Amino acid sequence: MKTSIIAVLFAAAALPAAAQTATPRVDARQASQEARIQQGVQSGALTGKEAAKLERGQDKVQSMGNKAKADGKVTPRERARLAKEQNKQSRKIAKEKNDKQRKAPAG
């Protein structure tokens, strides 16, 4: 009985901390931008070099997000910084996908 009460109290204490570090918009946008890069590779709109460069940019944003979450709270300022960096990455993805460079045909 005591064990279950302690477990419930621990879980209740952990919920606010998890809510403060949750970044669903950032995470969803990261996934969306990763999908855009993959779609560009599959369609030939991105060369391997372009895709690698864009992936490094996405990795940078991901590490920024991990760093922001490390102290247990993502502040509004950190969220704004992440959003700004994601906007920058989104523009880079669009630019590279539409720059008329194509992956060389297989064969």
CSV table of N, CA and C in Angstrom, one decimal:
chain,number,residue,atom,x,y,z
A,1,MET,N,0.8,-1.2,0.0
A,1,MET,CA,0.0,0.0,0.0
A,1,MET,C,0.9,1.3,0.0
A,2,LYS,N,1.9,1.3,0.9
A,2,LYS,CA,2.8,2.4,1.0
A,2,LYS,C,3.5,2.6,-0.3
A,3,THR,N,3.9,1.5,-1.0
A,3,THR,CA,4.6,1.6,-2.2
A,3,THR,C,3.8,2.2,-3.3
A,4,SER,N,2.5,1.8,-3.4
A,4,SER,CA,1.7,2.4,-4.4
A,4,SER,C,1.4,3.9,-4.2
A,5,ILE,N,1.3,4.3,-2.9
A,5,ILE,CA,1.1,5.7,-2.6
A,5,ILE,C,2.3,6.5,-3.0
A,6,ILE,N,3.5,6.0,-2.7
A,6,ILE,CA,4.7,6.6,-3.0
A,6,ILE,C,4.8,6.8,-4.6
A,7,ALA,N,4.5,5.7,-5.3
A,7,ALA,CA,4.5,5.7,-6.7
A,7,ALA,C,3.6,6.8,-7.3
A,8,VAL,N,2.4,6.9,-6.7
A,8,VAL,CA,1.4,7.9,-7.2
A,8,VAL,C,2.0,9.3,-6.9
A,9,LEU,N,2.5,9.5,-5.8
A,9,LEU,CA,3.1,10.8,-5.4
A,9,LEU,C,4.2,11.2,-6.3
A,10,PHE,N,5.1,10.2,-6.6
A,10,PHE,CA,6.2,10.5,-7.5
A,10,PHE,C,5.8,10.8,-8.9
A,11,ALA,N,4.8,10.1,-9.4
A,11,ALA,CA,4.2,10.3,-10.7
A,11,ALA,C,3.6,11.7,-10.8
A,12,ALA,N,2.9,12.1,-9.7
A,12,ALA,CA,2.2,13.4,-9.7
A,12,ALA,C,3.3,14.5,-9.7
A,13,ALA,N,4.4,14.3,-9.0
A,13,ALA,CA,5.4,15.3,-8.9
A,13,ALA,C,6.2,15.4,-10.3
A,14,ALA,N,6.2,14.3,-11.0
A,14,ALA,CA,6.9,14.3,-12.3
A,14,ALA,C,6.1,15.0,-13.4
A,15,LEU,N,4.8,15.0,-13.3
A,15,LEU,CA,4.0,15.5,-14.4
A,15,LEU,C,4.3,17.0,-14.7
A,16,PRO,N,4.3,17.9,-13.7
A,16,PRO,CA,4.6,19.3,-14.0
A,16,PRO,C,6.0,19.4,-14.6
A,17,ALA,N,7.0,18.7,-14.2
A,17,ALA,CA,8.3,18.8,-14.8
A,17,ALA,C,8.2,18.4,-16.3
A,18,ALA,N,7.5,17.3,-16.6
A,18,ALA,CA,7.4,16.9,-18.0
A,18,ALA,C,6.6,17.9,-18.8
A,19,ALA,N,5.7,18.5,-18.2
A,19,ALA,CA,4.9,19.6,-19.0
A,19,ALA,C,5.8,20.8,-19.3
A,20,GLN,N,6.7,21.1,-18.4
A,20,GLN,CA,7.5,22.3,-18.6
A,20,GLN,C,8.6,22.0,-19.7
A,21,THR,N,9.0,20.8,-19.9
A,21,THR,CA,10.0,20.4,-20.9
A,21,THR,C,9.3,19.9,-22.2
A,22,ALA,N,8.0,19.8,-22.3
A,22,ALA,CA,7.4,19.3,-23.5
A,22,ALA,C,7.4,20.4,-24.5
A,23,THR,N,7.8,20.0,-25.7
A,23,THR,CA,7.8,20.9,-26.9
A,23,THR,C,7.2,20.3,-28.1
A,24,PRO,N,5.8,20.0,-28.0
A,24,PRO,CA,5.2,19.3,-29.1
A,24,PRO,C,5.2,20.0,-30.4
A,25,ARG,N,5.1,21.4,-30.4
A,25,ARG,CA,5.2,22.1,-31.7
A,25,ARG,C,6.6,21.9,-32.3
A,26,VAL,N,7.6,22.1,-31.5
A,26,VAL,CA,9.0,22.0,-32.0
A,26,VAL,C,9.2,20.6,-32.5
A,27,ASP,N,8.8,19.6,-31.7
A,27,ASP,CA,9.0,18.2,-32.1
A,27,ASP,C,8.2,17.8,-33.4
A,28,ALA,N,7.0,18.3,-33.6
A,28,ALA,CA,6.2,18.1,-34.8
A,28,ALA,C,6.9,18.8,-36.0
A,29,ARG,N,7.4,19.9,-35.8
A,29,ARG,CA,8.0,20.7,-36.9
A,29,ARG,C,9.3,20.0,-37.3
A,30,GLN,N,10.0,19.5,-36.3
A,30,GLN,CA,11.3,18.8,-36.6
A,30,GLN,C,10.9,17.6,-37.5
A,31,ALA,N,9.9,16.8,-37.1
A,31,ALA,CA,9.5,15.6,-37.9
A,31,ALA,C,9.1,16.0,-39.3
A,32,SER,N,8.3,17.1,-39.4
A,32,SER,CA,7.9,17.6,-40.7
A,32,SER,C,9.0,18.0,-41.6
A,33,GLN,N,10.0,18.7,-41.0
A,33,GLN,CA,11.1,19.1,-41.8
A,33,GLN,C,12.0,18.0,-42.2
A,34,GLU,N,12.1,17.0,-41.4
A,34,GLU,CA,12.9,15.8,-41.7
A,34,GLU,C,12.2,15.1,-42.9
A,35,ALA,N,10.8,15.0,-42.9
A,35,ALA,CA,10.1,14.4,-43.9
A,35,ALA,C,10.3,15.2,-45.3
A,36,ARG,N,10.3,16.5,-45.2
A,36,ARG,CA,10.5,17.3,-46.4
A,36,ARG,C,11.9,17.0,-47.0
A,37,ILE,N,12.9,16.8,-46.2
A,37,ILE,CA,14.2,16.5,-46.7
A,37,ILE,C,14.2,15.1,-47.3
A,38,GLN,N,13.6,14.1,-46.7
A,38,GLN,CA,13.5,12.8,-47.2
A,38,GLN,C,12.7,12.8,-48.6
A,39,GLN,N,11.6,13.5,-48.6
A,39,GLN,CA,10.9,13.6,-49.9
A,39,GLN,C,11.7,14.2,-51.0
A,40,GLY,N,12.5,15.2,-50.6
A,40,GLY,CA,13.4,15.9,-51.6
A,40,GLY,C,14.4,14.9,-52.2
A,41,VAL,N,15.0,14.1,-51.3
A,41,VAL,CA,15.9,13.1,-51.7
A,41,VAL,C,15.3,12.0,-52.6
A,42,GLN,N,14.1,11.6,-52.2
A,42,GLN,CA,13.4,10.6,-53.0
A,42,GLN,C,13.0,11.1,-54.4
A,43,SER,N,12.6,12.4,-54.5
A,43,SER,CA,12.1,12.9,-55.7
A,43,SER,C,13.3,13.4,-56.6
A,44,GLY,N,14.5,13.4,-56.0
A,44,GLY,CA,15.7,13.9,-56.8
A,44,GLY,C,15.9,15.4,-56.7
A,45,ALA,N,15.0,16.1,-56.0
A,45,ALA,CA,15.1,17.6,-55.8
A,45,ALA,C,16.3,17.9,-55.0
A,46,LEU,N,16.8,17.0,-54.1
A,46,LEU,CA,18.0,17.3,-53.3
A,46,LEU,C,19.1,16.3,-53.7
A,47,THR,N,20.3,16.8,-53.8
A,47,THR,CA,21.4,15.9,-54.0
A,47,THR,C,21.8,15.4,-52.6
A,48,GLY,N,22.7,14.4,-52.6
A,48,GLY,CA,23.2,13.8,-51.4
A,48,GLY,C,23.9,14.8,-50.5
A,49,LYS,N,24.7,15.7,-51.2
A,49,LYS,CA,25.4,16.7,-50.5
A,49,LYS,C,24.4,17.7,-49.8
A,50,GLU,N,23.4,18.1,-50.6
A,50,GLU,CA,22.4,19.1,-50.0
A,50,GLU,C,21.7,18.5,-48.9
A,51,ALA,N,21.3,17.2,-49.0
A,51,ALA,CA,20.6,16.5,-48.0
A,51,ALA,C,21.4,16.4,-46.7
A,52,ALA,N,22.7,16.1,-46.9
A,52,ALA,CA,23.6,16.0,-45.7
A,52,ALA,C,23.7,17.3,-45.0
A,53,LYS,N,23.8,18.4,-45.8
A,53,LYS,CA,23.9,19.7,-45.2
A,53,LYS,C,22.7,20.1,-44.4
A,54,LEU,N,21.5,19.8,-45.0
A,54,LEU,CA,20.3,20.1,-44.3
A,54,LEU,C,20.1,19.2,-43.1
A,55,GLU,N,20.5,18.0,-43.1
A,55,GLU,CA,20.4,17.1,-41.9
A,55,GLU,C,21.3,17.6,-40.8
A,56,ARG,N,22.4,18.2,-41.1
A,56,ARG,CA,23.3,18.8,-40.1
A,56,ARG,C,22.6,20.0,-39.5
A,57,GLY,N,21.9,20.7,-40.3
A,57,GLY,CA,21.1,21.9,-39.7
A,57,GLY,C,20.0,21.4,-38.8
A,58,GLN,N,19.3,20.3,-39.2
A,58,GLN,CA,18.3,19.7,-38.3
A,58,GLN,C,18.9,19.2,-37.0
A,59,ASP,N,20.1,18.6,-37.1
A,59,ASP,CA,20.7,18.1,-35.9
A,59,ASP,C,21.1,19.2,-35.0
A,60,LYS,N,21.5,20.4,-35.5
A,60,LYS,CA,21.8,21.6,-34.7
A,60,LYS,C,20.5,22.0,-33.9
A,61,VAL,N,19.4,22.1,-34.6
A,61,VAL,CA,18.1,22.5,-34.0
A,61,VAL,C,17.8,21.5,-32.9
A,62,GLN,N,18.0,20.2,-33.2
A,62,GLN,CA,17.6,19.1,-32.2
A,62,GLN,C,18.5,19.3,-31.0
A,63,SER,N,19.8,19.5,-31.2
A,63,SER,CA,20.7,19.7,-30.0
A,63,SER,C,20.3,20.9,-29.2
A,64,MET,N,19.9,22.0,-29.9
A,64,MET,CA,19.4,23.2,-29.2
A,64,MET,C,18.2,22.9,-28.3
A,65,GLY,N,17.3,22.1,-28.9
A,65,GLY,CA,16.1,21.7,-28.1
A,65,GLY,C,16.5,20.8,-26.9
A,66,ASN,N,17.4,19.9,-27.1
A,66,ASN,CA,17.9,19.1,-26.0
A,66,ASN,C,18.5,19.9,-24.9
A,67,LYS,N,19.3,20.9,-25.3
A,67,LYS,CA,20.0,21.7,-24.4
A,67,LYS,C,18.9,22.6,-23.6
A,68,ALA,N,17.9,23.1,-24.3
A,68,ALA,CA,16.9,23.8,-23.7
A,68,ALA,C,16.1,23.0,-22.6
A,69,LYS,N,15.9,21.7,-22.9
A,69,LYS,CA,15.2,20.8,-22.0
A,69,LYS,C,16.0,20.3,-20.9
A,70,ALA,N,17.3,20.5,-21.0
A,70,ALA,CA,18.2,19.9,-20.0
A,70,ALA,C,18.0,20.4,-18.6
A,71,ASP,N,17.6,21.6,-18.4
A,71,ASP,CA,17.5,22.1,-17.0
A,71,ASP,C,16.1,21.9,-16.5
A,72,GLY,N,15.2,21.2,-17.2
A,72,GLY,CA,13.9,20.9,-16.7
A,72,GLY,C,12.8,21.8,-17.1
A,73,LYS,N,13.2,22.9,-17.8
A,73,LYS,CA,12.2,23.9,-18.2
A,73,LYS,C,12.6,24.6,-19.5
A,74,VAL,N,11.7,24.6,-20.4
A,74,VAL,CA,11.9,25.4,-21.7
A,74,VAL,C,11.2,26.7,-21.5
A,75,THR,N,12.0,27.8,-21.5
A,75,THR,CA,11.5,29.1,-21.3
A,75,THR,C,10.9,29.7,-22.6
A,76,PRO,N,10.1,30.7,-22.5
A,76,PRO,CA,9.6,31.3,-23.7
A,76,PRO,C,10.7,31.8,-24.6
A,77,ARG,N,11.7,32.3,-24.0
A,77,ARG,CA,12.9,32.8,-24.8
A,77,ARG,C,13.5,31.6,-25.6
A,78,GLU,N,13.7,30.5,-24.9
A,78,GLU,CA,14.3,29.3,-25.6
A,78,GLU,C,13.3,28.8,-26.7
A,79,ARG,N,12.0,28.8,-26.4
A,79,ARG,CA,11.1,28.4,-27.5
A,79,ARG,C,11.1,29.4,-28.7
A,80,ALA,N,11.3,30.7,-28.4
A,80,ALA,CA,11.4,31.6,-29.5
A,80,ALA,C,12.7,31.4,-30.3
A,81,ARG,N,13.7,31.1,-29.6
A,81,ARG,CA,15.0,30.8,-30.3
A,81,ARG,C,14.9,29.6,-31.2
A,82,LEU,N,14.3,28.5,-30.6
A,82,LEU,CA,14.1,27.3,-31.4
A,82,LEU,C,13.2,27.6,-32.6
A,83,ALA,N,12.2,28.3,-32.5
A,83,ALA,CA,11.3,28.6,-33.6
A,83,ALA,C,12.0,29.4,-34.7
A,84,LYS,N,12.8,30.4,-34.2
A,84,LYS,CA,13.6,31.2,-35.2
A,84,LYS,C,14.6,30.3,-36.0
A,85,GLU,N,15.2,29.4,-35.3
A,85,GLU,CA,16.2,28.5,-36.0
A,85,GLU,C,15.4,27.5,-36.9
A,86,GLN,N,14.2,27.1,-36.5
A,86,GLN,CA,13.5,26.2,-37.4
A,86,GLN,C,13.0,27.0,-38.6
A,87,ASN,N,12.6,28.2,-38.4
A,87,ASN,CA,12.2,29.0,-39.6
A,87,ASN,C,13.4,29.1,-40.6
A,88,LYS,N,14.6,29.3,-40.0
A,88,LYS,CA,15.8,29.4,-40.9
A,88,LYS,C,16.0,28.1,-41.6
A,89,GLN,N,15.9,27.0,-40.9
A,89,GLN,CA,16.1,25.7,-41.6
A,89,GLN,C,15.0,25.5,-42.6
A,90,SER,N,13.8,25.9,-42.4
A,90,SER,CA,12.7,25.7,-43.3
A,90,SER,C,13.0,26.4,-44.6
A,91,ARG,N,13.5,27.7,-44.5
A,91,ARG,CA,13.9,28.4,-45.7
A,91,ARG,C,15.0,27.8,-46.4
A,92,LYS,N,16.0,27.2,-45.7
A,92,LYS,CA,17.1,26.5,-46.4
A,92,LYS,C,16.6,25.3,-47.1
A,93,ILE,N,15.7,24.5,-46.5
A,93,ILE,CA,15.1,23.3,-47.2
A,93,ILE,C,14.4,23.8,-48.5
A,94,ALA,N,13.6,24.8,-48.4
A,94,ALA,CA,12.8,25.3,-49.6
A,94,ALA,C,13.8,25.7,-50.7
A,95,LYS,N,14.8,26.5,-50.3
A,95,LYS,CA,15.8,27.0,-51.2
A,95,LYS,C,16.5,25.8,-51.9
A,96,GLU,N,17.0,24.9,-51.2
A,96,GLU,CA,17.7,23.7,-51.8
A,96,GLU,C,16.8,22.9,-52.6
A,97,LYS,N,15.6,22.7,-52.2
A,97,LYS,CA,14.7,21.8,-53.0
A,97,LYS,C,14.3,22.5,-54.3
A,98,ASN,N,14.4,23.8,-54.4
A,98,ASN,CA,13.9,24.5,-55.6
A,98,ASN,C,15.1,25.2,-56.4
A,99,ASP,N,16.3,24.7,-56.2
A,99,ASP,CA,17.4,25.4,-56.8
A,99,ASP,C,17.8,24.8,-58.2
A,100,LYS,N,17.0,23.9,-58.7
A,100,LYS,CA,17.2,23.3,-60.0
A,100,LYS,C,18.3,22.3,-60.1
A,101,GLN,N,19.0,22.1,-59.0
A,101,GLN,CA,20.0,21.0,-59.0
A,101,GLN,C,19.3,19.7,-58.8
A,102,ARG,N,19.7,18.7,-59.5
A,102,ARG,CA,19.0,17.4,-59.5
A,102,ARG,C,20.0,16.3,-59.2
A,103,LYS,N,19.6,15.3,-58.5
A,103,LYS,CA,20.4,14.2,-58.3
A,103,LYS,C,20.7,13.5,-59.7
A,104,ALA,N,21.9,13.1,-59.9
A,104,ALA,CA,22.2,12.4,-61.2
A,104,ALA,C,21.4,11.2,-61.3
A,105,PRO,N,20.9,10.9,-62.5
A,105,PRO,CA,20.1,9.7,-62.8
A,105,PRO,C,20.9,8.4,-62.5
A,106,ALA,N,20.3,7.5,-62.0
A,106,ALA,CA,21.0,6.2,-61.7
A,106,ALA,C,21.2,5.5,-63.1
A,107,GLY,N,22.3,4.8,-63.2
A,107,GLY,CA,22.5,4.0,-64.4
A,107,GLY,C,23.8,4.3,-65.0
